[in-house]
Amino acid sequence: MAYEKFTTLISTGVPLKSENVDTDQIIPARFLKAVERKGFGDNLFRDWRYDREGLPKAEFVLNDARYSGKILVAGKNFGSGSSREHAAWALYDYGFRVVVSSFFADIFRNNALNNGLLPVVVPPLFLGKIFAAIGHDAATLFRVDLPQQLFTIVGSGESVPFEINMYKKECLMKGLDDIDYLLSMKGEIREFEKRGQ
Amino acid sequence: MGKTLFDKIWDSHVVRSVEGGPDVLYIDRHLIHEVTSPVAFLNLERRGLQVFRPGQTVATPDHNVPTEGQDLPIGEELSRHQVEMLSRNCEKHGIPLYGLNHPWHGIVHVIGPELGITQPGMTIVCGDSHTSTHGAFGAVAFGIGTSEVEMVLASQCILQPKPRRMRITIDGRLGPGVTAKDIALYIISKISTSGGTGHFIEYAGSAIRALTMEGRMTLCNLSIESGARGGMIAPDETTFAYIRGREFAPQGDAWEKALAYWKTLKSDEDAVFDSEYRFLAEDIEPMITYGTNPGMGITVSGHVPLLEEVAVAERDNFLKSLEYMGFRPGEPVAGKKVDYVFVGSCTNGRIEDLRAFAALVKGKVKASGVTVWIVPGSKQVEKAAREEGLAQMLEAAGFVLRQPGCSACLAMNDDKIPEGKYAVSTSNRNFEGRQGPGARTLLASPLTAAAAAIMGVITDPRILMEGS
């Protein structure tokens, strides 16, 4: 319902080397006022992308024409801070389907998984290799194979396995929603409530 | 092997454990506010669903509301729209709503406990990170995203992997002028903003037992800032005395029954935690943050770390932080000019916080170069402040009590700290731009905030306390 099925993605990567990027940077609080899930991509990293006059800041990676793609490569502890799910929506709405890092904050990881955005955790050294590959050639392609749980640097063929909860993996591959799953359990939930009395 | 308190509550709420996946956890209380609920309701309606258990849901608008002139229509269009949507959604689905000007209105994590809605042994969620506050009552309480809000509205359940268990024990006695806020900042400075990731924390020890319920709420509130899913404290006589007689607390036979159950809520002697930390209360002094995450804290009388004192991997971040804050490595923070002081938020916006602030400023006058916003956490806190004469005491010293709301904690409303200005804030986050673009936040306790408000510079509150 909420997102497209995810099996295998081949794309270039956008390098965001900063570490500890918190959700206030991913989507500042003043943009949480929306009552619909539209336009969040426009405000992704707003204060890093644009200056006070609304002009693009040349030095920020999203404004750098060399880099594009559906994979965001991020420094460790990406998504720390507020539980705002808007952060995951903003990334998905902008066009990312994968964020790869060496460490994700819990709430952000959950929010990403619930919204068709795949968080891939790779060892710190491998993350370094990914950044280096992009630095060497911005057109470097990466393959994210969800069924095999493998992240590969296409040019060199180097790959690492990544972990993902079996349930979330199945949901992502089927474009399935947690709510459909819970709704199918209504009877069992009512039984649980009765037992609790 | 024994179970921890967290295990006992979590396990007893599992409806089903998904094979190779999360647990389906039943939620006793769902708290909602105007920012993270609109899209959830919209999606619910698109599926043609009703809220499953409106009677277990409570709503209040807090993030976006102005803290002045609440009897007038909200000026800011988007804020007004979100608050109106909350009202409409609650009316449509039969959810109790304590809106602006309702005697029970306030910040969601302040009103839950005040009204006796928060009780030991419950699972409580809300689309807000600081839901961990309710853990102070021995509840499993945590923040959730909007999709999860939708799940709970639809089924009163949530899909969640069970976190690991951490215990932080603090024994001893806090010195004068040292508060629960300082304990929290001390812990995060020791274990870092990712030290608690993947865990649920239980706070234990004699210094924790000695805290009032409001102190316990402050401590549990900040659990999320160490990366933990939530934090909790086993209920005891202090807890029961707080809850007794409150609006939605059990009464009569139901009270006796509840009490009997609550008394069983503690970790077994032989329970094993996945992670443990121990600290001594005597080692804790008034704290203040100097950087751009809550873990970057030092004693008020201390100095910003030297570069050599910072782990190599953290140095880039450290220097970037200092540049934003306008500080230099190794320099003391005491004596630095303060432009704003904000007292409020779900962390420190309760009556004891206002009392502490008022006690320190009594008989003194606000420093001339400082703007001070005192925002009570709820209408009941505001009322108590007036009845106790605190409002008058504060006005005499040049301060004004505003109206309840999240206010400058995240500055979604007009209470924004201007660019480059220093704000000593009793809230919970000091990220870049959190309190306004370019704002420089210094997190601290209400006592440290009071000292700053009087002196106009960062000051150790113990210097201004009677008898010291």
XYZ file of C-alpha atoms in Angstrom:
665
model
C 0.000 0.000 0.000
C 2.323 2.707 1.190
C 5.362 1.874 -0.908
C 6.722 -0.079 -3.865
C 7.967 -3.661 -3.555
C 11.711 -3.923 -3.029
C 13.774 -6.777 -4.427
C 17.063 -5.731 -6.029
C 18.237 -2.184 -6.568
C 21.192 -1.107 -8.718
C 22.090 2.553 -8.369
C 24.785 5.139 -7.832
C 25.197 6.530 -4.343
C 25.029 9.980 -2.764
C 27.799 10.402 -0.157
C 26.932 12.183 3.103
C 30.025 11.773 5.249
C 28.757 13.612 8.354
C 28.276 11.408 11.390
C 25.518 11.573 14.010
C 23.139 13.250 11.572
C 20.036 13.823 13.715
C 16.455 13.950 12.487
C 16.259 17.704 13.201
C 18.728 18.090 10.320
C 17.003 15.521 8.079
C 13.691 17.369 8.467
C 13.578 20.499 10.715
C 10.672 20.793 13.170
C 9.035 23.659 11.316
C 8.206 21.236 8.481
C 6.329 18.803 10.711
C 3.226 20.931 10.434
C 1.996 19.238 7.287
C -1.106 17.138 7.750
C -0.558 15.136 4.598
C 2.364 13.033 3.428
C 3.239 15.289 0.500
C 6.222 17.437 -0.324
C 8.494 16.176 2.421
C 11.220 15.484 -0.128
C 11.455 19.205 -0.889
C 12.406 19.856 2.712
C 14.909 17.027 3.106
C 18.039 18.445 4.800
C 16.456 21.840 4.257
C 18.849 23.931 6.331
C 21.892 22.213 4.873
C 20.577 22.445 1.306
C 19.363 26.016 1.227
C 20.441 29.266 2.819
C 18.200 31.867 4.476
C 17.206 33.339 1.132
C 16.249 29.916 -0.198
C 19.246 29.681 -2.499
C 20.982 26.302 -2.822
C 24.210 25.956 -0.854
C 26.733 24.783 -3.431
C 28.820 22.859 -0.939
C 26.030 20.496 0.153
C 26.090 17.111 -1.522
C 22.455 17.134 -2.705
C 23.239 20.278 -4.696
C 26.341 18.728 -6.224
C 25.452 17.560 -9.742
C 28.131 14.864 -9.669
C 26.112 12.791 -7.212
C 22.746 11.207 -7.701
C 20.963 7.939 -7.107
C 18.594 6.065 -4.855
C 21.196 5.101 -2.298
C 22.244 7.497 0.456
C 25.615 6.632 1.973
C 25.802 8.106 5.462
C 28.261 8.429 8.340
C 27.586 6.459 11.533
C 24.620 6.990 13.856
C 22.392 8.293 11.099
C 18.925 9.329 12.181
C 19.590 9.975 15.872
C 17.302 12.230 17.888
C 13.580 12.726 17.499
C 11.216 9.885 16.614
C 9.767 11.908 13.747
C 8.810 9.446 11.029
C 8.756 12.439 8.702
C 12.515 11.905 8.414
C 11.966 8.548 6.681
C 9.181 10.003 4.505
C 11.398 12.898 3.444
C 14.160 10.535 2.338
C 11.730 8.230 0.476
C 9.850 11.138 -1.080
C 13.112 12.674 -2.294
C 13.886 9.427 -4.094
C 16.071 7.332 -1.814
C 15.183 3.639 -1.366
C 18.274 2.674 0.611
C 20.378 4.336 3.325
C 23.667 2.570 4.024
C 25.719 3.294 7.146
C 27.694 1.549 9.877
C 25.116 2.378 12.571
C 21.526 3.590 12.719
C 19.551 4.994 15.612
C 16.792 2.530 16.574
C 13.675 4.615 16.086
C 14.878 5.853 12.718
C 15.670 2.315 11.596
C 12.170 1.179 12.545
C 10.582 4.170 10.839
C 12.604 3.521 7.689
C 11.626 -0.175 7.584
C 7.981 0.727 8.049
C 8.098 3.037 5.058
C 9.816 1.111 2.300
C 13.214 2.696 2.981
C 15.830 -0.013 3.487
C 18.486 0.734 6.138
C 21.605 -1.326 5.381
C 24.252 -1.720 8.076
C 27.777 -2.478 6.846
C 31.033 -2.708 8.827
C 32.834 0.647 9.292
C 35.726 -0.418 7.058
C 33.368 -1.344 4.243
C 31.558 1.955 4.641
C 34.932 3.577 4.127
C 35.347 1.560 0.921
C 31.999 2.733 -0.359
C 32.897 6.378 0.258
C 36.271 5.814 -1.374
C 34.680 4.176 -4.416
C 32.342 7.142 -4.899
C 35.198 9.550 -4.301
C 37.181 7.824 -7.012
C 34.276 7.675 -9.452
C 30.887 9.245 -8.743
C 29.296 6.932 -11.314
C 30.166 3.825 -9.237
C 27.205 1.487 -9.160
C 26.059 -0.461 -6.110
C 23.748 -3.462 -5.978
C 21.451 -3.949 -3.019
C 20.036 -7.479 -3.182
C 17.354 -7.870 -0.553
C 16.526 -11.581 -1.115
C 20.243 -12.497 -0.826
C 20.882 -9.758 1.753
C 24.010 -8.609 -0.045
C 25.420 -5.146 -0.650
C 27.873 -5.089 -3.582
C 30.210 -2.512 -5.096
C 29.502 -3.447 -8.708
C 32.835 -2.412 -10.249
C 35.097 -4.334 -7.889
C 32.593 -7.036 -6.994
C 33.315 -6.613 -3.277
C 30.279 -7.362 -1.207
C 29.124 -7.719 2.376
C 26.069 -9.413 3.790
C 23.627 -7.271 5.754
C 21.136 -8.160 8.441
C 17.438 -7.637 8.299
C 14.620 -9.005 10.385
C 12.842 -11.827 8.459
C 9.433 -10.288 8.948
C 10.472 -6.853 7.694
C 12.270 -8.453 4.749
C 9.121 -10.224 3.675
C 7.039 -7.077 4.105
C 9.477 -5.026 2.003
C 9.600 -7.631 -0.750
C 5.829 -7.791 -0.952
C 5.201 -4.071 -0.480
C 3.198 -5.241 2.542
C 1.967 -3.195 5.368
C 2.109 -3.882 9.122
C -1.456 -2.771 9.509
C -2.799 -5.404 7.145
C -0.961 -7.951 9.277
C -2.387 -6.617 12.538
C -5.901 -6.332 11.128
C -5.768 -10.010 10.250
C -5.218 -10.698 13.972
C -8.229 -8.808 15.335
C -9.860 -11.942 16.743
C -6.738 -12.913 18.636
C -6.412 -9.369 20.010
C -9.958 -9.463 21.381
C -9.217 -12.832 23.003
C -6.143 -11.314 24.637
C -8.219 -8.424 26.000
C -10.803 -10.807 27.460
C -8.103 -12.851 29.193
C -6.689 -9.649 30.703
C -9.970 -8.904 32.498
C 16.307 -17.473 36.040
C 14.498 -14.409 37.280
C 12.882 -11.752 35.155
C 13.522 -8.048 35.058
C 10.654 -5.631 35.591
C 10.813 -4.781 31.902
C 10.530 -8.473 30.947
C 7.523 -8.944 33.219
C 5.561 -6.094 31.720
C 6.611 -6.672 28.118
C 6.032 -10.441 28.169
C 2.604 -10.123 29.753
C 1.518 -7.816 26.928
C 2.626 -9.982 23.996
C -0.373 -11.121 21.973
C 1.774 -13.076 19.535
C 5.468 -13.385 18.735
C 5.966 -13.221 14.961
C 8.221 -16.024 13.675
C 11.584 -14.459 12.809
C 10.119 -11.062 13.525
C 8.816 -8.647 16.117
C 6.337 -9.174 18.962
C 2.751 -8.016 18.662
C 2.513 -5.909 21.801
C -0.809 -4.836 23.290
C -0.934 -1.173 24.243
C -2.836 -0.102 27.380
C -2.699 3.643 26.807
C -2.215 5.579 23.582
C -1.456 9.272 23.957
C -1.776 11.492 20.897
C -1.015 15.105 19.983
C -1.522 17.294 16.932
C 1.743 16.781 15.046
C 2.152 13.030 14.618
C -1.512 12.054 14.444
C -3.085 13.789 11.396
C -1.508 11.537 8.770
C -2.283 8.460 10.891
C -5.983 9.361 11.042
C -6.023 10.185 7.346
C -4.588 6.783 6.449
C -6.981 5.059 8.840
C -9.889 6.666 7.068
C -8.504 5.778 3.639
C -8.674 2.160 4.737
C -12.242 2.656 5.941
C -11.336 1.914 9.555
C -12.541 3.243 12.892
C -10.318 3.748 15.936
C -10.425 0.368 17.683
C -10.237 1.502 21.329
C -10.991 5.247 21.646
C -11.487 4.809 25.390
C -7.822 3.901 25.782
C -6.707 6.931 23.789
C -6.118 10.438 25.171
C -5.381 13.581 23.150
C -3.988 17.043 23.748
C -2.468 19.678 21.415
C 0.943 20.693 22.746
C 3.755 20.930 20.181
C 2.456 23.744 18.032
C 0.379 25.888 20.348
C 1.222 29.482 21.231
C 2.064 30.080 24.892
C 0.339 33.445 25.023
C -3.222 34.439 24.227
C -4.511 30.888 24.119
C -8.064 32.174 24.389
C -7.675 33.694 20.908
C -7.681 31.744 17.618
C -4.193 30.476 16.784
C -2.494 32.974 14.488
C -0.116 30.679 12.642
C -2.072 28.979 9.872
C -0.395 25.581 9.781
C -0.446 25.294 13.572
C -4.116 26.206 13.663
C -4.832 23.642 10.970
C -3.091 20.835 12.843
C -4.850 21.660 16.111
C -8.202 21.794 14.314
C -7.526 18.437 12.680
C -6.861 16.893 16.078
C -10.167 18.253 17.389
C -12.073 16.975 14.370
C -10.437 13.534 14.492
C -11.121 13.141 18.201
C -14.734 14.156 17.806
C -15.240 11.790 14.892
C -13.773 8.830 16.746
C -14.922 9.558 20.290
C -11.464 10.172 21.751
C -11.194 12.278 24.912
C -9.443 15.534 24.034
C -8.103 18.086 26.492
C -7.751 21.057 24.192
C -6.500 24.600 24.704
C -8.160 26.238 27.690
C -9.451 22.929 29.062
C -8.484 22.749 32.757
C -6.571 19.525 32.059
C -4.759 20.748 28.947
C -0.984 20.606 28.776
C 2.065 18.836 27.431
C 1.067 15.223 26.850
C 3.764 13.755 29.131
C 2.829 16.144 31.924
C -0.929 15.565 31.877
C -0.843 11.760 31.674
C 0.711 11.364 35.124
C -1.177 14.353 36.567
C -4.506 12.813 35.714
C -3.608 9.336 36.963
C -3.796 8.012 33.393
C -0.219 6.743 33.655
C -0.054 3.723 35.950
C 2.453 1.020 36.874
C 2.576 -2.114 34.765
C 1.079 -0.460 31.695
C 2.340 -0.292 28.136
C 2.050 3.319 26.980
C 2.957 4.778 23.588
C 2.797 8.167 21.899
C 4.109 9.636 18.668
C 6.808 11.509 20.568
C 10.294 10.438 21.696
C 9.916 11.594 25.274
C 7.115 9.139 25.988
C 9.781 7.425 28.083
C 8.771 9.929 30.793
C 5.911 7.662 31.887
C 8.417 4.918 32.708
C 8.904 6.751 36.008
C 5.765 4.942 37.182
C 7.051 1.469 36.346
C 5.358 1.426 32.958
C 6.844 0.326 29.644
C 6.485 3.586 27.750
C 8.129 4.556 24.497
C 7.936 6.844 21.497
C 6.653 5.664 18.119
C 6.470 6.929 14.543
C 3.304 7.973 12.719
C 2.846 4.596 10.982
C 2.916 2.988 14.393
C 0.385 5.541 15.653
C -1.822 4.292 12.832
C -1.237 0.668 13.911
C -2.282 1.428 17.454
C -5.353 3.398 16.365
C -6.381 0.482 14.128
C -5.653 -2.452 16.415
C -4.501 -1.226 19.865
C -1.329 -3.183 19.158
C 2.083 -2.471 17.774
C 4.694 -4.622 16.061
C 7.933 -4.180 17.944
C 11.097 -6.223 18.432
C 11.825 -6.663 22.124
C 14.739 -4.466 23.233
C 17.570 -5.695 25.441
C 17.690 -4.785 29.123
C 20.045 -2.324 30.770
C 20.209 -1.363 34.422
C 21.773 1.861 35.673
C 22.240 1.886 39.445
C 22.963 5.090 41.312
C 23.569 4.812 45.027
C 24.333 7.494 47.573
C 22.927 10.950 48.164
C 22.757 13.881 45.804
C 24.480 17.009 47.091
C 22.594 20.302 47.526
C 21.730 21.975 44.244
C 22.042 18.706 42.317
C 18.839 17.503 40.669
C 17.390 14.638 38.619
C 18.178 16.664 35.480
C 21.829 16.669 36.456
C 21.736 12.893 37.005
C 20.336 12.463 33.510
C 22.915 14.728 31.839
C 25.675 13.046 33.829
C 24.596 9.590 32.655
C 24.423 10.613 29.000
C 27.833 12.279 29.229
C 29.188 8.956 30.482
C 27.476 6.471 28.179
C 27.001 8.771 25.116
C 23.971 9.398 22.897
C 24.197 5.899 21.468
C 25.176 4.085 24.665
C 21.629 2.939 25.346
C 20.725 2.017 21.766
C 18.769 -1.226 21.498
C 18.089 -1.270 25.240
C 15.373 -0.429 27.700
C 16.868 1.073 30.857
C 15.836 0.376 34.435
C 17.099 2.956 36.940
C 17.793 1.585 40.421
C 19.676 2.436 43.581
C 19.162 4.547 46.685
C 19.620 7.892 44.921
C 16.842 6.943 42.496
C 14.543 5.776 45.320
C 15.050 9.160 46.971
C 13.750 11.075 43.950
C 10.216 12.444 43.947
C 7.898 11.309 41.139
C 8.613 14.521 39.229
C 12.347 13.917 39.584
C 11.860 10.361 38.330
C 9.899 11.704 35.360
C 12.725 14.076 34.467
C 15.217 11.209 34.569
C 13.111 8.756 32.548
C 12.262 11.517 30.060
C 15.907 11.804 29.032
C 16.437 8.059 28.559
C 15.863 8.472 24.848
C 18.806 10.874 24.625
C 21.193 8.049 25.426
C 19.714 6.144 22.479
C 17.631 3.840 24.666
C 14.113 2.827 23.676
C 12.830 3.892 27.074
C 13.594 4.064 30.767
C 11.718 2.950 33.867
C 11.777 2.895 37.642
C 10.079 0.195 39.719
C 7.001 1.572 41.528
C 7.093 1.996 45.317
C 5.273 3.890 48.070
C 6.326 7.200 46.510
C 4.613 6.127 43.283
C 1.439 4.892 44.950
C 1.091 8.035 47.057
C 1.388 10.186 43.918
C -1.290 8.295 42.013
C -3.814 7.897 44.835
C -6.849 10.116 44.383
C -6.004 11.407 40.927
C -8.789 11.818 38.401
C -8.379 8.511 36.529
C -6.702 6.489 39.274
C -8.545 3.337 40.353
C -10.818 3.783 43.354
C -12.186 1.663 46.185
C -11.881 -2.090 45.543
C -10.260 -1.430 42.202
C -7.564 0.575 43.991
C -6.785 -2.259 46.404
C -6.627 -4.737 43.555
C -4.378 -2.484 41.492
C -2.110 -1.821 44.467
C -1.685 -5.547 45.116
C -0.584 -6.029 41.500
C 1.667 -2.950 41.445
C 3.552 -4.194 44.495
C 4.709 -7.212 42.477
C 6.294 -4.982 39.860
C 10.018 -5.212 40.461
C 12.978 -7.036 38.953
C 13.685 -10.430 40.519
C 16.808 -10.663 42.671
C 18.397 -13.109 40.234
C 17.336 -11.288 37.068
C 20.139 -10.773 34.579
C 20.456 -7.599 32.527
C 22.221 -7.478 29.171
C 24.140 -4.400 30.290
C 24.799 -2.722 33.627
C 26.266 0.591 34.810
C 26.902 1.895 38.305
C 27.407 5.488 39.352
C 27.712 7.323 42.657
C 25.373 10.203 43.465
C 28.190 12.062 45.238
C 30.093 12.278 41.940
C 27.288 14.217 40.291
C 27.345 18.018 40.204
C 25.159 20.578 38.429
C 25.591 19.924 34.706
C 25.297 21.922 31.508
C 25.737 20.971 27.864
C 28.268 22.889 25.781
C 27.821 21.158 22.423
C 25.159 20.052 19.950
C 23.986 16.767 21.384
C 22.782 15.950 24.907
C 25.849 13.801 25.589
C 28.160 16.803 25.329
C 27.758 17.797 28.953
C 30.144 19.058 31.630
C 29.833 20.324 35.195
C 28.768 23.975 35.297
C 32.009 24.753 37.087
C 34.053 22.678 34.661
C 35.569 23.354 31.282
C 34.880 22.393 27.683
C 37.018 19.302 26.987
C 40.441 19.741 25.436
C 40.875 18.130 22.048
C 43.177 15.517 23.634
C 40.351 14.503 25.985
C 38.082 13.652 23.045
C 38.213 10.242 21.329
C 39.905 10.530 17.933
C 36.812 9.315 16.064
C 34.727 12.046 17.717
C 37.063 14.977 17.128
C 35.658 16.240 13.828
C 32.189 16.300 15.307
C 33.503 17.951 18.482
C 35.179 20.801 16.600
C 32.177 21.328 14.322
C 29.991 21.509 17.436
C 32.238 24.037 19.135
C 32.290 26.206 16.045
C 28.493 26.268 15.988
C 28.361 27.078 19.702
C 31.143 29.656 19.610
C 33.188 27.887 22.302
C 36.847 26.892 22.427
C 38.352 23.635 23.696
C 39.464 23.809 27.302
C 37.654 27.016 28.204
C 35.368 27.293 31.269
C 31.671 27.924 30.621
C 30.906 29.666 33.913
C 30.761 33.387 33.346
C 29.630 33.151 29.711
C 26.860 35.531 28.751
C 23.330 34.157 28.525
C 20.705 35.792 26.283
C 17.661 33.602 26.930
C 16.442 31.283 29.654
C 13.656 28.790 28.946
C 12.029 26.955 31.836
C 9.530 24.354 30.697
C 9.058 21.265 28.507
C 8.072 17.707 29.382
C 11.498 17.387 31.008
C 11.290 20.185 33.598
C 7.928 21.948 33.303
C 6.244 20.679 36.459
C 5.366 22.377 39.718
C 8.521 21.249 41.550
C 10.613 22.716 38.740
C 8.828 26.049 39.036
C 9.200 25.921 42.827
C 12.924 25.272 42.511
C 13.324 28.143 40.052
C 11.246 30.476 42.215
C 13.102 29.568 45.408
C 16.414 30.547 43.863
C 15.201 33.836 42.395
C 13.176 34.887 45.453
C 14.197 38.303 46.657
C 16.447 38.831 43.643
C 15.887 40.462 40.264
C 16.156 39.160 36.695
C 19.394 40.219 34.966
C 18.693 43.002 32.502
C 20.170 41.421 29.375
C 18.230 38.158 29.602
C 14.838 37.237 28.136
C 13.137 34.570 30.247
C 10.257 32.325 29.225
C 8.657 30.299 31.992
C 6.209 27.893 30.444
C 4.268 25.634 32.830
C 3.779 22.091 31.579
C 0.007 22.157 32.029
C -2.967 24.221 33.141
C -2.881 22.393 36.471
C 0.760 23.337 36.960
C -0.109 26.923 36.023
C -2.964 26.935 38.506
C -0.824 25.504 41.291
C 1.862 28.097 40.585
C -0.674 30.879 41.021
C -2.261 29.336 44.119
C 1.126 28.876 45.783
C 2.055 32.483 45.102
C 4.881 31.482 42.760
C 3.499 33.542 39.881
C 3.512 36.644 42.091
C 7.008 35.863 43.371
C 8.247 35.458 39.809
C 6.577 38.640 38.628
C 8.185 40.545 41.495
C 11.568 39.381 40.239
C 10.771 40.474 36.680
C 9.605 37.153 35.217
C 6.322 36.261 33.551
C 4.528 32.938 33.560
C 3.309 31.968 30.097
C 0.718 29.343 29.118
C 1.269 25.581 28.634
C 2.831 24.064 25.550
C 6.050 22.521 24.235
C 7.111 26.014 23.298
C 10.825 26.734 22.887
C 11.871 23.137 23.413
C 11.524 22.567 19.689
C 10.280 26.006 18.650
C 7.480 24.857 16.345
C 5.505 27.840 17.608
C 6.707 31.440 17.826
C 8.898 30.876 20.889
C 12.129 30.710 18.910
C 15.625 31.592 20.102
C 17.215 33.998 17.590
C 20.299 33.074 15.614
C 23.546 33.108 17.559
C 21.889 33.697 20.919
C 22.702 31.567 23.950
C 19.763 29.932 25.723
C 19.962 28.038 29.004
C 17.082 25.638 28.637
C 15.510 23.085 30.944
C 14.443 21.042 27.917
C 15.950 17.893 26.404
C 17.726 18.587 23.123
C 20.468 20.931 22.033
C 20.830 19.917 18.360
C 21.839 22.599 15.863
C 18.838 24.803 15.141
C 16.550 22.953 17.517
C 15.310 26.067 19.293
C 15.447 28.190 16.142
C 17.872 28.398 13.201
C 21.330 29.193 14.599
C 20.131 29.029 18.218
C 22.757 27.961 20.781
C 21.182 25.735 23.409
C 22.687 24.936 26.791
C 20.700 22.208 28.550
C 20.513 22.466 32.331
C 18.346 22.039 35.440
C 15.787 24.620 36.634
C 18.253 25.668 39.365
C 21.036 26.327 36.880
C 18.528 28.132 34.652
C 17.474 30.294 37.620
C 21.086 31.169 38.397
C 21.629 32.198 34.765
C 18.443 34.286 34.793
C 19.636 36.233 37.860
C 23.309 36.623 37.010
C 22.980 36.993 33.233
C 25.859 34.557 32.802
C 26.281 30.796 33.257
C 26.541 30.294 37.012
C 26.791 27.301 39.318
C 23.453 27.491 41.219
C 25.097 26.396 44.466
C 26.776 29.801 44.663
C 23.362 31.463 44.962
C 21.785 28.962 47.321
C 21.136 29.867 50.934
C 23.675 28.631 53.382
C 26.320 27.865 50.772
